[in-house]
Coordinates of C-alpha atoms in Angstrom, one line a residue:
M1 CA -93.9 71.0 137.0
K2 CA -90.9 72.8 138.5
K3 CA -89.4 75.4 136.2
I4 CA -85.8 74.3 135.6
F5 CA -84.6 76.9 133.1
G6 CA -84.6 80.2 135.0
D7 CA -82.4 83.3 134.5
F8 CA -78.8 83.1 135.5
E9 CA -78.5 84.0 139.2
P10 CA -74.8 84.8 139.9
S11 CA -75.3 84.1 143.6
G12 CA -77.3 80.8 143.1
L13 CA -76.8 77.5 141.4
S14 CA -79.3 77.6 138.6
F15 CA -77.2 75.4 136.3
L16 CA -77.5 72.6 138.9
E17 CA -81.2 73.1 139.3
E18 CA -81.9 72.9 135.6
T19 CA -79.5 70.1 134.7
F20 CA -79.6 68.0 137.8
P21 CA -83.1 67.4 139.3
R22 CA -83.0 67.4 143.1
N23 CA -84.2 63.9 143.5
I24 CA -81.0 62.5 141.8
R25 CA -78.5 65.1 143.0
K26 CA -77.2 63.2 146.0
G27 CA -73.5 64.3 145.9
P28 CA -70.9 62.3 148.0
H29 CA -73.6 60.2 149.6
M30 CA -74.6 58.6 146.3
D31 CA -74.6 54.8 146.1
S32 CA -71.1 53.8 145.1
N33 CA -72.5 50.9 143.0
V34 CA -74.3 53.3 140.7
P35 CA -72.1 53.8 137.6
Y36 CA -73.2 57.4 136.9
W37 CA -72.7 60.5 138.9
N38 CA -75.9 61.8 137.3
P39 CA -77.9 58.8 136.1
Y40 CA -80.7 60.9 134.6
I41 CA -78.6 63.2 132.5
E42 CA -75.9 60.8 131.5
T43 CA -78.4 58.4 129.9
L44 CA -80.7 61.1 128.4
P45 CA -82.0 60.1 124.9
L46 CA -80.5 62.1 122.1
E47 CA -83.6 64.0 121.2
Q48 CA -84.1 65.2 124.8
M49 CA -80.4 66.1 125.1
Q50 CA -80.5 68.2 122.0
K51 CA -83.6 70.1 123.3
L52 CA -81.6 70.8 126.5
Q53 CA -78.6 72.0 124.6
L54 CA -80.6 74.3 122.3
R55 CA -82.3 75.9 125.3
K56 CA -79.1 76.4 127.1
F57 CA -77.3 77.7 124.0
K58 CA -80.0 80.3 123.4
R59 CA -79.7 81.4 127.0
I60 CA -75.9 81.8 127.1
L61 CA -76.0 83.5 123.7
E62 CA -78.5 86.1 125.0
W63 CA -76.5 86.4 128.2
G64 CA -73.4 87.3 126.3
F65 CA -75.2 89.6 123.9
E66 CA -76.8 91.6 126.7
R67 CA -73.9 91.8 129.2
S68 CA -70.6 91.6 127.2
K69 CA -69.6 94.5 125.0
F70 CA -67.2 92.2 123.2
H71 CA -69.9 89.6 122.3
K72 CA -72.5 92.3 121.4
S73 CA -70.0 94.0 119.0
L74 CA -69.1 90.7 117.5
Y75 CA -72.7 89.8 116.8
D76 CA -73.7 93.3 115.7
S77 CA -70.9 93.2 113.1
I78 CA -72.9 90.6 111.1
G79 CA -76.4 91.7 112.1
L80 CA -77.1 88.7 114.3
E81 CA -79.5 88.8 117.3
P82 CA -80.1 85.9 119.8
G83 CA -83.6 85.5 118.4
D84 CA -82.2 84.4 115.1
I85 CA -81.1 81.1 116.6
K86 CA -84.1 78.8 116.5
T87 CA -82.6 75.3 116.0
L88 CA -79.2 73.6 116.5
D89 CA -78.7 73.9 112.8
D90 CA -78.6 77.7 113.2
V91 CA -75.8 77.6 115.7
H92 CA -73.1 77.8 113.1
L93 CA -74.4 81.3 112.2
V94 CA -72.9 82.6 115.4
P95 CA -69.4 84.0 114.9
K96 CA -66.5 81.9 116.4
V97 CA -64.2 83.3 119.1
E98 CA -60.4 82.8 118.7
K99 CA -58.0 82.9 121.6
S100 CA -56.1 85.8 119.9
M101 CA -59.3 87.9 120.1
M102 CA -59.4 87.3 123.9
R103 CA -55.8 88.4 124.2
E104 CA -56.6 91.6 122.4
I105 CA -59.4 92.7 124.7
Q106 CA -57.9 91.8 128.0
R107 CA -55.6 93.9 130.3
K108 CA -58.2 96.7 129.9
E109 CA -61.1 97.9 132.0
P110 CA -62.8 96.3 133.8
F111 CA -59.2 95.3 134.6
P112 CA -57.8 92.9 133.8
Y113 CA -60.6 91.1 131.9
G114 CA -61.8 93.8 129.5
D115 CA -65.1 94.0 127.6
I116 CA -65.8 90.2 127.7
L117 CA -66.6 90.2 131.4
C118 CA -70.4 89.6 132.0
V119 CA -70.6 90.1 135.8
P120 CA -69.5 92.9 138.2
L121 CA -65.9 92.5 139.3
E122 CA -67.1 92.0 142.9
E123 CA -68.8 88.7 141.8
V124 CA -65.5 87.3 140.5
T125 CA -64.2 84.8 143.1
E126 CA -61.6 82.8 141.1
F127 CA -58.7 83.8 138.9
R128 CA -56.9 81.4 136.6
Q129 CA -54.9 81.9 133.3
T130 CA -53.9 79.7 130.4
S131 CA -50.5 78.1 130.4
G132 CA -49.2 80.5 127.7
T133 CA -47.8 77.6 125.5
T134 CA -49.3 79.2 122.4
G135 CA -48.7 82.9 123.3
Q136 CA -49.6 85.5 125.8
P137 CA -51.7 83.9 128.6
V138 CA -55.5 84.6 128.7
Y139 CA -57.0 85.5 132.0
Q140 CA -60.1 83.5 133.1
P141 CA -62.5 84.9 135.7
D142 CA -65.1 82.7 137.4
T143 CA -67.9 83.4 139.8
W144 CA -68.6 81.0 142.6
Q145 CA -71.4 79.5 140.5
D146 CA -68.9 79.0 137.7
W147 CA -66.5 77.2 140.1
E148 CA -69.3 74.9 141.3
W149 CA -70.0 74.2 137.6
W150 CA -66.3 73.3 137.1
S151 CA -66.4 70.9 140.0
E152 CA -69.6 69.3 138.7
C153 CA -68.0 68.7 135.3
W154 CA -65.0 67.0 137.0
A155 CA -67.2 65.1 139.4
T156 CA -69.0 63.6 136.4
L157 CA -65.7 62.4 134.9
L158 CA -64.1 61.1 138.1
W159 CA -67.2 59.1 139.0
A160 CA -67.2 57.7 135.4
Q161 CA -63.6 56.6 135.9
G162 CA -64.3 54.7 139.1
Y163 CA -63.4 57.2 141.7
R164 CA -65.4 56.6 144.9
P165 CA -65.5 57.9 148.5
S166 CA -63.2 55.0 149.5
D167 CA -60.4 56.5 147.4
R168 CA -57.4 58.5 148.7
V169 CA -56.5 60.8 145.8
F170 CA -53.0 62.3 145.5
I171 CA -52.6 65.4 143.2
P172 CA -49.0 66.1 142.4
F173 CA -49.0 69.4 140.8
G174 CA -47.8 72.9 141.8
Y175 CA -51.0 74.7 142.7
N176 CA -50.7 78.1 141.0
V177 CA -52.5 80.4 138.5
F178 CA -52.7 77.7 135.8
V179 CA -56.0 75.8 136.3
A180 CA -54.5 72.3 135.8
F181 CA -56.0 70.0 138.4
W182 CA -57.6 72.7 140.7
A183 CA -61.1 71.7 139.7
G184 CA -60.1 68.0 139.9
H185 CA -59.1 68.6 143.5
Y186 CA -62.5 70.1 144.5
A187 CA -64.4 67.5 142.5
S188 CA -62.5 64.8 144.3
E189 CA -63.7 66.3 147.6
K190 CA -67.2 66.7 146.2
I191 CA -67.7 63.0 145.5
G192 CA -66.3 62.2 148.9
C193 CA -62.7 61.1 148.2
E194 CA -60.0 61.9 150.7
T195 CA -57.9 64.4 148.7
V196 CA -54.2 65.0 149.2
P197 CA -52.5 68.0 147.6
G198 CA -48.9 67.3 146.4
G199 CA -48.2 71.0 146.1
V200 CA -44.6 72.1 146.7
L201 CA -43.2 68.6 147.3
D202 CA -40.6 67.5 144.8
T203 CA -41.0 64.4 142.7
E204 CA -39.2 62.1 145.2
A205 CA -41.2 63.4 148.1
R206 CA -44.4 63.0 146.3
I207 CA -43.7 59.3 145.5
L208 CA -42.7 58.7 149.1
K209 CA -45.8 60.4 150.4
M210 CA -48.0 58.3 148.1
K211 CA -46.3 55.2 149.5
E212 CA -46.6 56.3 153.1
I213 CA -50.3 57.0 153.0
C214 CA -51.3 54.2 150.5
A215 CA -52.8 56.6 148.0
T216 CA -55.1 54.8 145.6
A217 CA -55.5 57.4 142.8
L218 CA -53.5 60.0 141.0
M219 CA -54.0 63.0 138.7
A220 CA -51.2 64.4 136.4
T221 CA -50.0 64.8 132.9
P222 CA -48.9 61.7 131.0
T223 CA -45.4 63.0 130.8
Y224 CA -45.1 63.6 134.5
V225 CA -46.7 60.2 135.4
L226 CA -44.1 58.5 133.3
G227 CA -41.4 60.7 134.8
M228 CA -42.5 59.8 138.3
A229 CA -42.3 56.1 137.5
D230 CA -38.7 56.5 136.3
T231 CA -37.8 58.5 139.4
A232 CA -39.3 55.9 141.7
K233 CA -37.3 53.1 140.1
K234 CA -34.0 54.8 139.5
R235 CA -33.6 57.1 142.5
L236 CA -35.8 55.4 145.2
G237 CA -35.5 51.8 144.2
L238 CA -39.3 51.5 144.1
D239 CA -41.5 49.8 141.6
P240 CA -44.8 51.7 141.4
A241 CA -46.7 48.7 140.2
K242 CA -45.6 46.6 143.2
D243 CA -44.6 49.1 146.0
L244 CA -47.4 51.7 145.7
S245 CA -51.2 51.3 146.0
I246 CA -52.3 53.4 142.9
T247 CA -55.2 51.7 141.1
K248 CA -56.3 54.5 138.8
I249 CA -54.7 57.5 137.1
T250 CA -56.4 60.4 135.5
C251 CA -54.3 62.2 132.9
A252 CA -54.8 65.6 131.2
G253 CA -52.9 68.4 129.5
E254 CA -51.6 66.2 126.6
P255 CA -53.1 63.6 124.3
G256 CA -50.8 60.8 125.7
A257 CA -53.5 58.9 127.7
S258 CA -55.5 58.4 124.5
V259 CA -52.4 57.3 122.5
P260 CA -52.4 53.5 122.8
A261 CA -48.7 52.9 123.3
T262 CA -48.4 55.7 125.9
K263 CA -51.4 54.4 127.8
K264 CA -50.0 50.9 127.8
R265 CA -46.6 52.2 129.0
I266 CA -48.1 54.1 131.9
E267 CA -50.4 51.2 132.9
T268 CA -47.5 48.8 132.9
A269 CA -45.3 51.1 134.9
W270 CA -47.9 51.7 137.6
G271 CA -50.0 48.6 137.5
A272 CA -53.0 50.9 137.3
K273 CA -55.8 51.8 134.9
V274 CA -55.1 55.1 133.0
F275 CA -57.9 57.4 131.9
D276 CA -57.8 60.4 129.7
H277 CA -59.6 63.7 130.2
V278 CA -59.6 66.8 128.1
G279 CA -60.5 70.4 129.0
A280 CA -59.1 74.0 128.8
T281 CA -58.9 77.0 131.0
E282 CA -61.3 79.1 128.9
I283 CA -63.6 76.1 128.1
G284 CA -63.9 73.8 131.1
A285 CA -63.7 70.0 131.6
W286 CA -65.6 68.9 128.5
G287 CA -64.5 65.4 127.6
F288 CA -63.6 62.2 129.5
E289 CA -62.8 58.5 129.2
C290 CA -65.0 56.2 131.3
A291 CA -64.1 53.0 133.1
C292 CA -64.9 51.0 130.0
Q293 CA -62.1 52.7 128.1
P294 CA -63.9 52.7 124.8
G295 CA -61.0 54.0 122.7
G296 CA -62.2 57.6 122.8
L297 CA -63.6 60.3 125.0
H298 CA -67.2 61.0 126.0
I299 CA -68.4 64.5 125.4
N300 CA -70.1 65.9 128.5
E301 CA -73.1 67.0 126.4
A302 CA -75.2 68.3 129.3
M303 CA -72.6 71.0 130.0
F304 CA -71.1 71.6 126.5
L305 CA -72.2 71.9 122.9
V306 CA -69.6 70.5 120.6
E307 CA -69.4 71.1 116.8
V308 CA -66.8 69.5 114.5
E309 CA -65.8 71.8 111.6
D310 CA -64.1 70.8 108.4
I311 CA -60.7 72.4 108.5
E312 CA -60.7 73.4 104.9
T313 CA -64.4 74.2 104.1
G314 CA -65.7 75.3 107.5
E315 CA -68.7 73.1 107.1
I316 CA -70.1 71.3 110.2
I317 CA -69.4 67.6 110.3
N318 CA -72.1 65.4 111.9
E319 CA -71.2 62.0 110.6
P320 CA -68.5 59.7 112.2
G321 CA -65.2 58.9 110.6
K322 CA -64.2 62.4 109.4
K323 CA -61.7 64.5 111.2
G324 CA -62.3 68.2 111.9
K325 CA -61.7 71.1 114.3
L326 CA -63.5 71.4 117.6
I327 CA -65.8 74.4 118.1
I328 CA -67.2 74.4 121.6
T329 CA -69.7 76.2 123.8
A330 CA -69.7 76.0 127.6
L331 CA -73.4 76.1 128.2
D332 CA -73.4 77.3 131.9
R333 CA -70.3 79.5 132.4
I334 CA -71.3 83.1 133.1
A335 CA -68.5 85.4 134.1
Q336 CA -66.5 85.1 130.8
P337 CA -68.7 83.1 128.5
C338 CA -67.2 80.5 126.1
I339 CA -69.5 80.7 123.0
R340 CA -68.4 78.9 119.8
F341 CA -64.8 78.9 120.9
D342 CA -62.3 77.6 118.3
A343 CA -60.4 75.2 120.5
K344 CA -58.2 74.1 117.5
D345 CA -58.3 70.5 118.7
I346 CA -58.6 67.9 116.0
V347 CA -61.3 65.3 116.6
E348 CA -63.7 62.8 114.9
Y349 CA -67.0 61.3 116.0
A350 CA -66.9 57.5 116.7
D351 CA -69.4 55.3 114.9
Y352 CA -70.3 53.3 118.0
Q353 CA -71.7 53.8 121.5
C354 CA -70.0 52.8 124.7
D355 CA -70.8 49.7 126.7
C356 CA -71.1 51.9 129.8
G357 CA -74.6 52.9 128.8
R358 CA -74.0 56.7 128.6
T359 CA -75.7 58.4 125.7
F360 CA -73.0 61.0 125.5
R361 CA -71.3 60.8 122.1
I362 CA -67.7 59.5 121.8
L363 CA -64.8 61.2 120.0
K364 CA -62.7 58.3 118.6
G365 CA -59.1 58.4 119.8
G366 CA -59.8 61.5 122.0
V367 CA -58.0 64.7 120.8
I368 CA -55.9 63.5 117.9
G369 CA -53.8 66.7 117.8
R370 CA -54.1 70.4 117.4
A371 CA -54.7 72.3 114.2
D372 CA -51.6 74.4 115.1
D373 CA -49.4 71.3 115.2
I374 CA -50.9 69.1 112.4
T375 CA -49.0 70.2 109.4
K376 CA -48.0 69.2 105.9
V377 CA -44.4 67.8 105.6
K378 CA -43.3 66.9 102.1
G379 CA -47.0 67.1 101.1
V380 CA -48.1 64.6 103.8
L381 CA -50.3 65.6 106.8
L382 CA -48.3 64.8 110.0
A383 CA -49.9 64.5 113.5
P384 CA -47.4 64.5 116.3
S385 CA -49.5 61.9 118.2
A386 CA -48.6 59.4 115.5
I387 CA -44.9 59.8 116.3
E388 CA -45.6 59.5 120.0
D389 CA -47.4 56.2 119.4
V390 CA -44.4 54.8 117.6
V391 CA -41.8 56.0 120.1
R392 CA -43.8 54.7 123.1
S393 CA -44.4 51.3 121.5
I394 CA -40.7 50.5 121.3
P395 CA -39.4 49.2 124.8
A396 CA -35.8 50.1 124.0
L397 CA -36.7 53.8 123.8
G398 CA -37.1 56.1 126.8
N399 CA -40.1 58.3 127.5
E400 CA -38.7 61.6 126.3
Y401 CA -38.4 62.8 122.7
E402 CA -38.5 65.9 120.5
V403 CA -39.7 66.5 117.0
I404 CA -38.2 69.3 114.9
V405 CA -39.4 70.1 111.4
D406 CA -37.1 72.4 109.4
K407 CA -36.3 73.2 105.8
K408 CA -33.1 72.8 103.9
G409 CA -33.4 74.9 100.8
D410 CA -36.8 73.8 99.4
I411 CA -36.8 70.4 101.1
D412 CA -38.6 69.7 104.4
E413 CA -36.7 67.7 107.0
I414 CA -37.9 66.0 110.1
F415 CA -35.5 65.4 113.1
L416 CA -36.5 63.1 115.8
R417 CA -34.5 63.3 119.0
V418 CA -35.2 60.4 121.4
E419 CA -33.5 58.8 124.4
A420 CA -32.3 55.2 124.0
L421 CA -32.2 52.7 126.8
V422 CA -29.4 50.6 125.0
T423 CA -25.8 51.7 124.7
S424 CA -23.9 49.3 122.5
G425 CA -23.2 50.3 118.9
S426 CA -24.9 47.4 117.2
D427 CA -28.0 47.7 119.4
L428 CA -28.2 51.4 118.7
K429 CA -27.9 50.8 114.9
D430 CA -30.7 48.2 115.1
L431 CA -32.8 50.5 117.2
E432 CA -32.5 53.4 114.7
S433 CA -33.3 51.1 111.8
R434 CA -36.5 49.8 113.5
L435 CA -37.6 53.3 114.5
K436 CA -37.2 54.6 111.0
T437 CA -39.1 51.6 109.5
E438 CA -42.0 51.9 112.0
L439 CA -42.2 55.7 111.5
R440 CA -42.3 55.3 107.7
L441 CA -45.2 52.8 108.1
K442 CA -47.1 54.9 110.5
T443 CA -46.6 58.4 109.0
N444 CA -45.4 57.8 105.4
L445 CA -42.4 60.0 106.1
G446 CA -38.7 59.7 106.5
Y447 CA -36.9 61.0 109.6
K448 CA -33.4 61.9 110.6
I449 CA -32.9 60.1 113.9
E450 CA -30.7 61.3 116.8
L451 CA -30.4 58.9 119.7
F452 CA -29.4 60.4 123.1
P453 CA -28.4 58.7 126.4
E454 CA -31.2 58.4 128.9
G455 CA -31.7 61.5 130.9
S456 CA -30.4 63.9 128.2
L457 CA -33.6 65.5 127.0
P458 CA -35.8 68.0 129.0
R459 CA -38.3 66.8 131.5
Y460 CA -41.7 68.4 132.0
E461 CA -44.1 68.5 134.9
V462 CA -47.1 70.2 133.2
K463 CA -47.4 70.4 129.4
A464 CA -44.6 69.0 127.4
K465 CA -43.2 71.0 124.4
R466 CA -42.1 68.2 122.1
F467 CA -43.0 69.5 118.6
K468 CA -41.3 72.4 116.9
D469 CA -41.9 73.6 113.4
L470 CA -39.0 75.9 112.6
R471 CA -40.3 76.5 109.1
K472 CA -42.9 78.9 110.5
K473 CA -40.1 81.2 111.7
G474 CA -38.6 81.5 108.3

């Protein structure tokens, strides 16, 4: 039998050879009627998948231990050696990595990545950095093998969402140092789609170009997709659902596409199916919604090892129905390994399998929120996604809103600023009353509502910044 778990070879594609047997790795010439990009790995029984994950985890752990001063120091500090990990139950013994730790070690030699780099600088072919929404950006180096791995992760999710070589895919984002949809672009090419970069075009030009070339698919943040629909209608007199040819939209960067009311609003505006995807610069494209839209996200378990950790106790949660914090390992990324990274995303396992036939587990509702944002207000846990679901479910409200939590003396206060599509005094009063009632039912909290004319609040093209907790600055 061919050995499929060799050493990492920076100039080769060992991750493909071990995860994707050659007889099923057909790339863009694969039969479009087959529902899986990789039929073998996407339907692998649980026991075999766990054996694959354990072997890969042990390998990436040893790789980091031997080649990264940062990881070796981290593991030496508790007396851990790679050989101590014998089963998946042992994985939690490996120390977690926080983004703050990565910020501290970077901007040093080997510049600019510091002691976490595991390959010679001359083998780094790609530079990206995090968006910086939670602090100083983290630099992410990738080898060519890493970038092929990124594309393979994205190819898996795009194929699962129904992308095929017959599609013409438009990508309306400003190509820059933020990873955003870079890997989505290359994966679209990889599976054989015609791929159109939206680059420096403004929103109106992007809409007109999609109409001109009859683009069939689109990738963007939920906020920007909604903003494009508004621009099409109000500035160009176009109805995306009738005047454009978009049939599928892949969203990322925000939880919106897994928030039922937001998904419905986008699908109605565009007359297209909307699919969620989740990833991160320092992790990779680890989760995706398939064409069956199962009410959650599949974990790409061939490429990632996901753990769900109880926020209060730190214990690992294996059963469905209990929310916890995502701890994740990218099993094949070699330049700057992602080993037990604390993503701070709040998730929970679903208690069902998807009708698509994939054996990858599902996270119910996708990423529910971030540990940074889920906070107690008046003793009640508040998730910003719950507010979004209410706002986007009321037709008389616009797409944009802001949530501000503050303190008056010892009392917490929540302010919700939202755009109204009605203008008369009585309509506004009824709208405010309905909004307060539905928020109370959904979140068990009271809100101070501020209604603004349409177009008043900030617009975002990449990640929207809608939630602010001013109490933390006190």
